[in-house]
Short mmCIF file of C-alpha atoms and ligand atoms in Angstrom, two decimals:
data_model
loop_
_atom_site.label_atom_id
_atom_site.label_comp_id
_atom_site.label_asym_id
_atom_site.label_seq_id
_atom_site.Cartn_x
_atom_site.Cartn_y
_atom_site.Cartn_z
CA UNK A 135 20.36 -7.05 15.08
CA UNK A 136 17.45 -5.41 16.67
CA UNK A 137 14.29 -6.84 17.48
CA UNK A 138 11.36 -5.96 16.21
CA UNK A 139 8.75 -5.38 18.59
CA UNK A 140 5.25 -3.83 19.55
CA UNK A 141 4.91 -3.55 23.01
CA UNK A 142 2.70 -0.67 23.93
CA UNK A 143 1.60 0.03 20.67
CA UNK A 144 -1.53 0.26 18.81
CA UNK A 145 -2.18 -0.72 14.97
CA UNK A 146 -4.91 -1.32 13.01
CA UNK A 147 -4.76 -3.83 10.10
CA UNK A 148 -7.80 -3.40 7.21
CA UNK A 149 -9.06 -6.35 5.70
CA UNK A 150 -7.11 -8.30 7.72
CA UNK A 151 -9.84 -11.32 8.15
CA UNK A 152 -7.66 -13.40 5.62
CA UNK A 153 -4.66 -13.52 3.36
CA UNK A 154 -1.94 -11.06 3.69
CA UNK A 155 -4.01 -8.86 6.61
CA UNK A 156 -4.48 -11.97 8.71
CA UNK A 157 -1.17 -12.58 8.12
CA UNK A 158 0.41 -8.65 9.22
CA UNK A 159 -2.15 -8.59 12.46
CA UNK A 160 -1.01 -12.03 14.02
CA UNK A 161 2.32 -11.04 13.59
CA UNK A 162 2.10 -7.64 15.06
CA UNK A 163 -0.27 -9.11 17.86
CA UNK A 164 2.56 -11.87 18.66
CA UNK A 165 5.28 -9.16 18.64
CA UNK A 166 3.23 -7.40 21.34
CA UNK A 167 0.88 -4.91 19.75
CA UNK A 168 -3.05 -4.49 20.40
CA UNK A 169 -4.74 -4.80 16.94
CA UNK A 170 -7.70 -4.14 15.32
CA UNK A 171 -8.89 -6.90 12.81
CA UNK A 172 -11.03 -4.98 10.25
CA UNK A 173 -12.49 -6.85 7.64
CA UNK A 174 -15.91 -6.24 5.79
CA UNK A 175 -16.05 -10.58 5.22
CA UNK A 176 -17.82 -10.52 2.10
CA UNK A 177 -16.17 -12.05 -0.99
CA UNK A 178 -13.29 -11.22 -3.52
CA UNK A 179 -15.25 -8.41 -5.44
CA UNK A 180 -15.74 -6.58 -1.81
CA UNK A 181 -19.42 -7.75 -1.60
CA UNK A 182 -21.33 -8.88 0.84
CA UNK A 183 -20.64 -8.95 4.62
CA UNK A 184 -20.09 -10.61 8.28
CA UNK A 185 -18.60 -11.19 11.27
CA UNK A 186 -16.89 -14.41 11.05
CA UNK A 187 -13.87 -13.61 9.38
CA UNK A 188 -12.41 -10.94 11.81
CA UNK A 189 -13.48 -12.93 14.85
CA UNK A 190 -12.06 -15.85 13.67
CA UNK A 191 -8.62 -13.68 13.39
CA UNK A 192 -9.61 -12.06 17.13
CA UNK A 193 -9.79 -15.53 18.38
CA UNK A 194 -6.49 -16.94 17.07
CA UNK A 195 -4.71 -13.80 18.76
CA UNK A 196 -6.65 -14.02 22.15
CA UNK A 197 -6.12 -18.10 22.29
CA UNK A 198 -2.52 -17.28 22.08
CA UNK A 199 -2.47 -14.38 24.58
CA UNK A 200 -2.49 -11.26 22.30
CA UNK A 201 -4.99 -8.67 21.98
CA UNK A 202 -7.14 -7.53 19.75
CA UNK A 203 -10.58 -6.34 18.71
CA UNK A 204 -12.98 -6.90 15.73
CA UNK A 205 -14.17 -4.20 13.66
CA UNK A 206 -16.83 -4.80 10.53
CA UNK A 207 -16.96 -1.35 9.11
CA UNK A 208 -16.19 -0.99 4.95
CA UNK A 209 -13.30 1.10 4.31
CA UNK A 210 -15.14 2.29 1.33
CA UNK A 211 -16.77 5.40 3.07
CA UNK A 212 -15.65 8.00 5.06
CA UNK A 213 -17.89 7.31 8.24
CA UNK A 214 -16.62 3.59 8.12
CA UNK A 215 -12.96 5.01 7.66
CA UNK A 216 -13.85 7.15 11.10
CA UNK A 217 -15.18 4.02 12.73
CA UNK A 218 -12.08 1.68 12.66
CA UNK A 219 -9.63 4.35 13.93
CA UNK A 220 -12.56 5.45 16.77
CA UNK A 221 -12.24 1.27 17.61
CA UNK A 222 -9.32 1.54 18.06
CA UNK A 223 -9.52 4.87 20.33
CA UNK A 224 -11.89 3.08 22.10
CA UNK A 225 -10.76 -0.03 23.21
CA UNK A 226 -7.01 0.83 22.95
CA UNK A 227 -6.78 4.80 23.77
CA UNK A 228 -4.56 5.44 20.27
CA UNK A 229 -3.55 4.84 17.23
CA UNK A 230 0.08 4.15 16.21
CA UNK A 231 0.64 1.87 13.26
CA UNK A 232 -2.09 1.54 10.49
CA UNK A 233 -1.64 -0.91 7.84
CA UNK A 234 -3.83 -0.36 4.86
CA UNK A 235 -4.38 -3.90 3.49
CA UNK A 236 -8.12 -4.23 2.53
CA UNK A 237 -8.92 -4.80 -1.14
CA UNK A 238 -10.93 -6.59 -3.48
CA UNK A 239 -10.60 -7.60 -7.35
CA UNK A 240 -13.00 -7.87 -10.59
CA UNK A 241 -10.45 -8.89 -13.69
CA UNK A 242 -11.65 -8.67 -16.93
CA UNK A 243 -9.94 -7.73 -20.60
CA UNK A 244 -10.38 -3.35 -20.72
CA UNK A 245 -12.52 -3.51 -23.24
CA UNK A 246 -14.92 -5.27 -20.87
CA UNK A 247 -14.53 -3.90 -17.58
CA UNK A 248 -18.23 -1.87 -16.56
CA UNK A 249 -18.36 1.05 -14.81
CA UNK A 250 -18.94 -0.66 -11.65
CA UNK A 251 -15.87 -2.95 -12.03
CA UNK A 252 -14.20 0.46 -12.10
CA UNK A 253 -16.27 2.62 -9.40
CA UNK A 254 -16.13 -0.52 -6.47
CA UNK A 255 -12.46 -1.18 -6.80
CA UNK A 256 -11.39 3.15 -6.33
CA UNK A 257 -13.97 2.91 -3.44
CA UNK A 258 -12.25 0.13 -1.73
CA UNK A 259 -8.37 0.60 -2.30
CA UNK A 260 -8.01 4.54 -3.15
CA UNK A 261 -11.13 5.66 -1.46
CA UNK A 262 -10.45 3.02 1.26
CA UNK A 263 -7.30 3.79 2.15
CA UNK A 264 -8.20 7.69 2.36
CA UNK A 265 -11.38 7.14 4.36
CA UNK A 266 -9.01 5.86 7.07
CA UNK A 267 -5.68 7.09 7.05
CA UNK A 268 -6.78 10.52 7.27
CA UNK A 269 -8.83 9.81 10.81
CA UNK A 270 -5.91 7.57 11.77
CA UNK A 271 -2.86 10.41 10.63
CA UNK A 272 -5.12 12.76 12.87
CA UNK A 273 -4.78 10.66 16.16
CA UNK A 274 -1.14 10.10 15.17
CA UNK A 275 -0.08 13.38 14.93
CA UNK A 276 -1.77 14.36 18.19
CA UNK A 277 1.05 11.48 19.30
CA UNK A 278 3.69 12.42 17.42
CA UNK A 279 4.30 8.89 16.61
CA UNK A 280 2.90 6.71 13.32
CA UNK A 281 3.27 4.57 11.58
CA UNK A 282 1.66 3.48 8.19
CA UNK A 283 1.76 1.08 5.19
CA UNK A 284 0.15 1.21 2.48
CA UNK A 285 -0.59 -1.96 -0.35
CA UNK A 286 -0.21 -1.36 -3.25
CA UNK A 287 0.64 -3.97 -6.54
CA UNK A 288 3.15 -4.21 -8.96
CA UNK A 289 0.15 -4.72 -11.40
CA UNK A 290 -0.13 -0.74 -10.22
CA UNK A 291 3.18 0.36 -10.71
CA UNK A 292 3.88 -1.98 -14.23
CA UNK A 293 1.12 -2.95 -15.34
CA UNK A 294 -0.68 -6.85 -15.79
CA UNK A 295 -3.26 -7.88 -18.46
CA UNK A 296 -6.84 -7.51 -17.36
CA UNK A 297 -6.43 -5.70 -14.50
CA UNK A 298 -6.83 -2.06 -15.64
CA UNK A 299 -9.55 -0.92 -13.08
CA UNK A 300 -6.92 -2.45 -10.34
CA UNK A 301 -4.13 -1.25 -11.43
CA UNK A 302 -5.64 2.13 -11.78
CA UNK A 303 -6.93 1.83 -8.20
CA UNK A 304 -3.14 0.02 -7.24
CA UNK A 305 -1.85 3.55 -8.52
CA UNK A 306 -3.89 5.79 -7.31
CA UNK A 307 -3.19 4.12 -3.78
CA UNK A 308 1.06 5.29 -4.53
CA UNK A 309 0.45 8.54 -5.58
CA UNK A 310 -1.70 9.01 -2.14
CA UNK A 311 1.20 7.27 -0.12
CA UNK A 312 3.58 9.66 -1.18
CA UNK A 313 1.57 12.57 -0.22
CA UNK A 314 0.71 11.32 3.34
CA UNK A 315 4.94 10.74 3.64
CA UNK A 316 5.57 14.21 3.07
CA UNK A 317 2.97 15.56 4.83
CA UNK A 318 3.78 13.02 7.98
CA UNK A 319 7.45 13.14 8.08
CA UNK A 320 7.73 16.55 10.13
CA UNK A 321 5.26 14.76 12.74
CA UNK A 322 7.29 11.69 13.19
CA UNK A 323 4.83 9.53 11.12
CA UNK A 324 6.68 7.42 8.18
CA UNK A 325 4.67 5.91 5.27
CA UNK A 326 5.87 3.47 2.88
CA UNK A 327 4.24 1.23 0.68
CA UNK A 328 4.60 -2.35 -0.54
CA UNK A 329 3.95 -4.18 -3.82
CA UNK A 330 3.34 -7.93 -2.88
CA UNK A 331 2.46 -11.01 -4.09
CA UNK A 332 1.83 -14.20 -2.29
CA UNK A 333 -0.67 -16.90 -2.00
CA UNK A 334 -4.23 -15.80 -1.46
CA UNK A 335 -7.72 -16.18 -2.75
CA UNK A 336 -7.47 -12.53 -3.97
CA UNK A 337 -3.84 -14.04 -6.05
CA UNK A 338 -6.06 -17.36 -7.00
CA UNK A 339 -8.27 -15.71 -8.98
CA UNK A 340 -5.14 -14.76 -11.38
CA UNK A 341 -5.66 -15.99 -14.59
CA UNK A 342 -2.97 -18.16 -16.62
CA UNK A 343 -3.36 -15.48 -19.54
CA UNK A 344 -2.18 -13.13 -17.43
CA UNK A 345 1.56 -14.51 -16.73
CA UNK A 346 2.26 -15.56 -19.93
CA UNK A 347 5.95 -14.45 -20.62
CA UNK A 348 6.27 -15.78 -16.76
CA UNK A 349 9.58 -18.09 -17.06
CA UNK A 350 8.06 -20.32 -14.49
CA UNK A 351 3.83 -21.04 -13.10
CA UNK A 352 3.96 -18.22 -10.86
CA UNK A 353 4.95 -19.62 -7.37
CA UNK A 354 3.96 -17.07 -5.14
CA UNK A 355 4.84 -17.46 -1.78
CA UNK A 356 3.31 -17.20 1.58
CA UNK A 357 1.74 -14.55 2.93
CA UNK A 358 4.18 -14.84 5.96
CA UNK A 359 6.91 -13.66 3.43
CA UNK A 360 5.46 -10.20 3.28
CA UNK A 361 4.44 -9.69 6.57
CA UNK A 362 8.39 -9.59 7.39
CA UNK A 363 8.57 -6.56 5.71
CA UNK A 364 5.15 -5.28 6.54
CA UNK A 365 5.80 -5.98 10.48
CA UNK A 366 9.49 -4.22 9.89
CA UNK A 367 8.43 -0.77 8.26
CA UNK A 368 5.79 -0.41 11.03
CA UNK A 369 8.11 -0.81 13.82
CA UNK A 370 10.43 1.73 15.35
CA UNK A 371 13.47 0.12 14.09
CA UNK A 372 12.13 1.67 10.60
CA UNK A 373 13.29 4.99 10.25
CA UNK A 374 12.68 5.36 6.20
CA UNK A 375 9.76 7.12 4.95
CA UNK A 376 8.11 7.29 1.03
CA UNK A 377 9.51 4.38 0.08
CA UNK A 378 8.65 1.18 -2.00
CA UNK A 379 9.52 -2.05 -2.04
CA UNK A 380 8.41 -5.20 -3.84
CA UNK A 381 7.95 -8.68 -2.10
CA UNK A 382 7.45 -11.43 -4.73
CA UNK A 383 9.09 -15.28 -4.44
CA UNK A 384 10.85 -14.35 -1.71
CA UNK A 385 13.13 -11.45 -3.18
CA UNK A 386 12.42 -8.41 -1.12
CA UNK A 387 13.60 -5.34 -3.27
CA UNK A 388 13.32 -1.33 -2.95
CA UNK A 389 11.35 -0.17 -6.39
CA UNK A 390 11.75 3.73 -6.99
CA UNK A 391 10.89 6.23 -9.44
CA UNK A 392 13.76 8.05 -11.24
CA UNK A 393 13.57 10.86 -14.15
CA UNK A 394 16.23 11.15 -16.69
CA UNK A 395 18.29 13.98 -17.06
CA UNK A 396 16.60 14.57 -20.39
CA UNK A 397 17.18 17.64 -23.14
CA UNK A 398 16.41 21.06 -21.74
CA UNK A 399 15.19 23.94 -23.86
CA UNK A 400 16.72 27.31 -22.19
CA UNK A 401 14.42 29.96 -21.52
CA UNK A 402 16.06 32.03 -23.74
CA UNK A 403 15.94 29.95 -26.77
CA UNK A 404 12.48 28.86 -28.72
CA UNK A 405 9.55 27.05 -27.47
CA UNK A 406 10.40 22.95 -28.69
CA UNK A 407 8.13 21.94 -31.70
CA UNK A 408 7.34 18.50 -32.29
CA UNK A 409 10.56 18.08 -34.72
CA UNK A 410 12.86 19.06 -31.89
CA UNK A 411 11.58 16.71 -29.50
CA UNK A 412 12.25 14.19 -32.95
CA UNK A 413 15.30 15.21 -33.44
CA UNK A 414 16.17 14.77 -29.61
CA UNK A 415 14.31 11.90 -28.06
CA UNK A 416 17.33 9.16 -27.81
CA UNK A 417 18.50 11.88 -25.26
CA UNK A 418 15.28 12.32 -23.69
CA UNK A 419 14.87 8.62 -23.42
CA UNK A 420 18.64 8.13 -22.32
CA UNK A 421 18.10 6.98 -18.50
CA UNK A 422 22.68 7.63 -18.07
CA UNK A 423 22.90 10.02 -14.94
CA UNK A 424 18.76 9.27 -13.90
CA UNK A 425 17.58 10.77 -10.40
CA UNK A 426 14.98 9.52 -7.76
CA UNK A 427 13.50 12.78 -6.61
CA UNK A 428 12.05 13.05 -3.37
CA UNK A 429 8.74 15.18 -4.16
CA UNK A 430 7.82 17.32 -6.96
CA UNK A 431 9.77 20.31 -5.77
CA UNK A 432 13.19 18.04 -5.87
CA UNK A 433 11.92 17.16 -9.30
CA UNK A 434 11.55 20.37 -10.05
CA UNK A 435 14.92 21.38 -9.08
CA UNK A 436 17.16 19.20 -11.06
CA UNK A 437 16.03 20.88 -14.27
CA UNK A 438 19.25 23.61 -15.23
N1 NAD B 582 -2.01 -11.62 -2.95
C1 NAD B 582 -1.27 -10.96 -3.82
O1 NAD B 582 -0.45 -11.54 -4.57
C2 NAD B 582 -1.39 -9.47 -3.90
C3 NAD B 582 -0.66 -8.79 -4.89
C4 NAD B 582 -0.70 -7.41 -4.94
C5 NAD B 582 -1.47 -6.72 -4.03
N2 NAD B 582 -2.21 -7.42 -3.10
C6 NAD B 582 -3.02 -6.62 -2.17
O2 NAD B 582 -2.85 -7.13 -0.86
C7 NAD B 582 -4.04 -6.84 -0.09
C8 NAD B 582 -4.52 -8.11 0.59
O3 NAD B 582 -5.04 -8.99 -0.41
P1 NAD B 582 -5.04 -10.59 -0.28
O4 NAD B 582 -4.27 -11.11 -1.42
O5 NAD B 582 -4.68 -10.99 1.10
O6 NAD B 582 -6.59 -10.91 -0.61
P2 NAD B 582 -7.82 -11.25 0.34
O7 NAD B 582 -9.03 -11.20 -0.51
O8 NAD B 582 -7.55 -12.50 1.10
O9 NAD B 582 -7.80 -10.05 1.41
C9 NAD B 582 -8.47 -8.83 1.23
C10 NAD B 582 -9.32 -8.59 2.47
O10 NAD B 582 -9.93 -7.30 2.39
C11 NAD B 582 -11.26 -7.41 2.85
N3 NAD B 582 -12.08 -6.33 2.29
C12 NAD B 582 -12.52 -6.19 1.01
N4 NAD B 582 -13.24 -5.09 0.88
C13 NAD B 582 -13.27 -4.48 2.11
C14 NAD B 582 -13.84 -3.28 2.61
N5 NAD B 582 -14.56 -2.48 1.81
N6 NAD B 582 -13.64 -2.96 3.92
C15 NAD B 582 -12.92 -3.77 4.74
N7 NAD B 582 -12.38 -4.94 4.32
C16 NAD B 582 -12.53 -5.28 3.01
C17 NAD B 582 -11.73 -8.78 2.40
O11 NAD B 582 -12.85 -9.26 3.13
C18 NAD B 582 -10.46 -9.61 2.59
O12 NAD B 582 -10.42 -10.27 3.84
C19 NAD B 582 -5.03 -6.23 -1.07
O13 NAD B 582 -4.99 -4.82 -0.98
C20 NAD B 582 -4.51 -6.69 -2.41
O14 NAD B 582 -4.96 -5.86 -3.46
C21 NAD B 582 -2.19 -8.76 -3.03
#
């Protein structure tokens, strides 16, 4: 058993003025680290702004002897990206563990979701998540030492009525977590990603159309319950890198993302028309033998 702990290091937690963030950043601040509490404080849709909600987080760690500093800045642009990881230059010297949490929601059927509904939710989680990982992977790589986690959503990965802007955003957040693994592992900086769901006021806003099929009312959990995991893969006893797991009712699970061995068409035999791929798609759907490849290139290179 090893203990998970943060002494001497440095993280930065988005969004982390309530819910899951607040959550990740008391934990890492109890467990030793100095953290920055980012958080924009406006309201579900990312609106709006203040102060109040990461001081309020500052002040629980500071009344119970941890450190920590407030940032304000929206993820959403590149020179607010640059200002979280410079607070945390500034007041701390470094940056060592980044976890990407900041997020907002506007649900609505896809017929109905406006351009805006789309546009501010890519800004915030996508855009977001760029804007400061790439100033924070910087820093870390001078280092040699990082450490970051990204959120992402099983509404992302699966799919969940009414959420198509998020889940499109969700996604787009993976597919950019993969990229920064690859890229970091030869500098000592590991990147994995988590799908949660626990109690919130982002979770509250769920409507009951959207877990029909649900054997049970959705009992989420408490943020707490992710935070185990989140507080695990940013320590130093994780040594994994571009993975994902799902934390939901207290199951904690490793999701992946495996291709089927498939039918292959040799080079030396004619281009597939649309009545071959017919005549063959039970094999092509057949997941028997299926592989989890570890980038495009190992994708590349299972095919005979
Ligand atoms: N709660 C769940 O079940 C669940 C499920 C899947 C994914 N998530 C993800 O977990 C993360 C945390 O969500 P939560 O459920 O705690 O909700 P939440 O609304 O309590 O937390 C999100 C925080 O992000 C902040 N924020 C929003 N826009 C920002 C911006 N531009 N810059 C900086 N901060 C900003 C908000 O002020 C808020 O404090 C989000 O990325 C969310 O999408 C949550």
């Amino acid at each position: 058993m090893s203990d998970v702990s943060f002494t001497h290091r440095v993280a930065i937690v988005t969004g982390a003025g309530g819910g899951l963030g607040r959550a990740h950043a008391l934990e890492l601040a109890r467990r030793g680290a100095k953290v920055v509490i980012n958080d924009l404080g406006g309201d579900i849709s990312g609106t709006n702004g203040g102060t109040a909600m990461a001081d309020q987080v500052v002040a629980e760690i500071r009344a119970a002897g941890g450190e920590a500093v407030s940032n304000y800045d929206s993820v959403a642009t590149p020179e607010g990206g640059r200002a979280i990881v410079q607070t945390a230059i500034d007041a701390f010297g470094k940056v060592d563990i980044l976890i990407n949490n900041a997020g907002n929601i506007k649900n609505a059927p896809f017929t109905d979701l406006t351009p805006d509904a789309v546009e501010s939710l890519l800004a915030v989680h996508v855009k977001g998540a760029f804007n400061v990982t790439q100033p924070a992977f910087a820093n870390m790589r001078e280092n040699g030492y990082g450490r970051i986690v990204f959120t992402s959503s099983a509404a992302g990965l699966f799919g969940s009525i009414a959420q198509a802007n998020y889940a499109a955003a969700k996604g787009g957040v993976f597919g950019l977590a993969n990229v920064v693994a690859l890229e970091g592992k030869a500098h000592n900086i590991l990147v994995n990603t988590i799908l949660p769901a626990a109690n919130s006021r982002m979770a509250a806003d769920m409507s009951p159309e959207q877990f029909i099929g649900m054997p049970t009312t959705p009992a989420h959990g408490e943020p707490e319950m992710i935070t185990a995991m989140v507080a695990y893969l940013a320590s130093e006893t994780n040594t994994q890198t571009r993975e994902l797991y799902s934390i939901a009712r207290g199951r904690y699970g490793r999701v992946f993302m495996g291709v089927a061995p498939g039918w292959t068409v040799a080079a030396d035999e004619p281009i597939a028309s649309p009545d071959d791929v017919a005549a063959h798609i039970d094999e092509i759907r057949d997941l028997d033998g299926y592989a989890v490849p570890e980038s495009m290139i190992a994708e590349f290179s299972l095919i005979p």
